[in-house]
mmCIF file of C-alpha atoms in Angstrom:
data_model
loop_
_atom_site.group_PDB
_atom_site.id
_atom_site.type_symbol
_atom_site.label_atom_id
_atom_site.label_comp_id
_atom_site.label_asym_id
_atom_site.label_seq_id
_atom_site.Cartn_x
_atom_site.Cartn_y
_atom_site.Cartn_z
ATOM 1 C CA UNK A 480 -1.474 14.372 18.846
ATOM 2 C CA UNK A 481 0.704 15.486 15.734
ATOM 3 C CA UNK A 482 -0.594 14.966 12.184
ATOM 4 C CA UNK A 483 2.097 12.597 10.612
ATOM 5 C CA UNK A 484 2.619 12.404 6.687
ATOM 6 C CA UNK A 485 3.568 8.223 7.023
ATOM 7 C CA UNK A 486 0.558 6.732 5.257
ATOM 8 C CA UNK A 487 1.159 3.577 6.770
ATOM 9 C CA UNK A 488 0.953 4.881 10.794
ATOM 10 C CA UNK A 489 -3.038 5.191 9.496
ATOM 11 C CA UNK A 490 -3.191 1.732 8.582
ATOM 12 C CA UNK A 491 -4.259 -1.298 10.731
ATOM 13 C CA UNK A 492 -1.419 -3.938 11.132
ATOM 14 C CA UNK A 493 -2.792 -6.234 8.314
ATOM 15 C CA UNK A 494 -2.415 -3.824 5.803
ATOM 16 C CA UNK A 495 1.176 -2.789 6.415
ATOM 17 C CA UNK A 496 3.632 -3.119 3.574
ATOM 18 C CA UNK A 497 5.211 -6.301 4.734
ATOM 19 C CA UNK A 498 2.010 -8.215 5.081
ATOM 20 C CA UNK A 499 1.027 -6.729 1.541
ATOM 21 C CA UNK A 500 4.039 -8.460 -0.086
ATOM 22 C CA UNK A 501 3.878 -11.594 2.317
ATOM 23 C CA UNK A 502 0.181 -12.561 1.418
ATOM 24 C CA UNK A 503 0.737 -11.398 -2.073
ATOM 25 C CA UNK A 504 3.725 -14.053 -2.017
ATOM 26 C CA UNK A 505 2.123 -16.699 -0.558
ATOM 27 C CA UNK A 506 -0.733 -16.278 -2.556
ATOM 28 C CA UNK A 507 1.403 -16.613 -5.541
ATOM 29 C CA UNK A 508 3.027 -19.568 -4.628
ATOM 30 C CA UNK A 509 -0.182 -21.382 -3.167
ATOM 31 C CA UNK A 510 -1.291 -21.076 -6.643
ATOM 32 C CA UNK A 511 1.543 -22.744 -8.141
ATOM 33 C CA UNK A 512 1.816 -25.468 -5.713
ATOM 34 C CA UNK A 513 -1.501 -26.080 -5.856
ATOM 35 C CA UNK A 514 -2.323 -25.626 -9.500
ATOM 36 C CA UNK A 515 1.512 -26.609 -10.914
ATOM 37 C CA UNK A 516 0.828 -25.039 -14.735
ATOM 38 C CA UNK A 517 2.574 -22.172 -15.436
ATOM 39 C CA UNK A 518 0.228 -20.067 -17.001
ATOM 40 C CA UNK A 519 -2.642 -20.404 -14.849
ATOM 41 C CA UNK A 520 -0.567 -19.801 -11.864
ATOM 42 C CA UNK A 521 0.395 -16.406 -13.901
ATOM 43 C CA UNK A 522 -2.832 -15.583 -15.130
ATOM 44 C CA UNK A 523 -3.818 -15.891 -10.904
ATOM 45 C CA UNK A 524 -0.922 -14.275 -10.223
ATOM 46 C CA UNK A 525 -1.627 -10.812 -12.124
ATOM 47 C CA UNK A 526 -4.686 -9.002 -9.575
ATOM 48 C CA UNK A 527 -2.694 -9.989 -6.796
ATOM 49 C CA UNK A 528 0.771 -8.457 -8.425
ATOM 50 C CA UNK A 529 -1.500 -5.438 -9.814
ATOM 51 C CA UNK A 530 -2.826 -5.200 -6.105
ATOM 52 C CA UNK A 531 0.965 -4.967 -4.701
ATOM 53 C CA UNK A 532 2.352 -2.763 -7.332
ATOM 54 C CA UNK A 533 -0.993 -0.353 -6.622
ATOM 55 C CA UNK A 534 -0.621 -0.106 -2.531
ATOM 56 C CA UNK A 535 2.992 -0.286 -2.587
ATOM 57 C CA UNK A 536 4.072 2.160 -4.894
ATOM 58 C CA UNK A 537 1.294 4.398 -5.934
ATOM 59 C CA UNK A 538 -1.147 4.703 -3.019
ATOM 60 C CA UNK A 539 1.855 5.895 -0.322
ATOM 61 C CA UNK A 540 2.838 8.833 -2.388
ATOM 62 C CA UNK A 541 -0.611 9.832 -3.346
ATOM 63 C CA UNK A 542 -1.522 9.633 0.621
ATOM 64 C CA UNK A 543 1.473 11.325 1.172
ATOM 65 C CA UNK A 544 0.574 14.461 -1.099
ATOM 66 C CA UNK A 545 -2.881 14.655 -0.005
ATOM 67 C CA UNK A 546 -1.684 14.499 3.982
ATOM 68 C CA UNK A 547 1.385 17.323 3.238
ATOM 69 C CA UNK A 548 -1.594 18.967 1.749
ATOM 70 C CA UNK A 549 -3.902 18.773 4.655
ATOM 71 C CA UNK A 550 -1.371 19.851 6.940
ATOM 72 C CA UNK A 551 -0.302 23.241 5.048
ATOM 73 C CA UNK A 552 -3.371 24.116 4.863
ATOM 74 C CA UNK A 553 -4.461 23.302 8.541
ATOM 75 C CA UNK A 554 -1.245 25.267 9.652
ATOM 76 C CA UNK A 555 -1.462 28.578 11.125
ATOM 77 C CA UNK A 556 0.120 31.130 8.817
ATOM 78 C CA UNK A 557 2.587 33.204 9.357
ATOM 79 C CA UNK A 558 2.217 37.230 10.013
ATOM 80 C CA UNK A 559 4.344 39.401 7.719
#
């Protein structure tokens, strides 16, 4: 099997980007239907954004480095 560098293709299905942003979204929203103020629905709101912003645009590269990494360094090397 090859090595890939897609962070996601080691991820189970429920942690794939869109069901990141779709519970992240619904979460939001519950909390606004339920609650209906503003500012406690924001206040709620910020783990769950903080959570999205962190495993959809910091953790992919990072995995991505370490994996590109892995794989150089797993990689036969070349005779000169």
């Amino acid at each position: 099997m090859e090595k890939t560098t897609n962070p996601w293709e080691y991820k189970p299905w429920w942690c794939q980007p869109w069901s990141i942003l779709l519970t992240g979204s619904l979460l939001i929203a519950g909390s606004w239907k339920a609650i209906d103020n503003f500012w406690v629905s924001a206040a709620l709101s910020l783990p769950v954004l903080l959570w999205m912003v962190y495993f959809l645009l910091i953790w992919p590269p990072l995995v991505r480095e370490m994996l590109v990494r892995e794989l150089e360094e797993t990689a036969p090397q070349e005779k000169n």
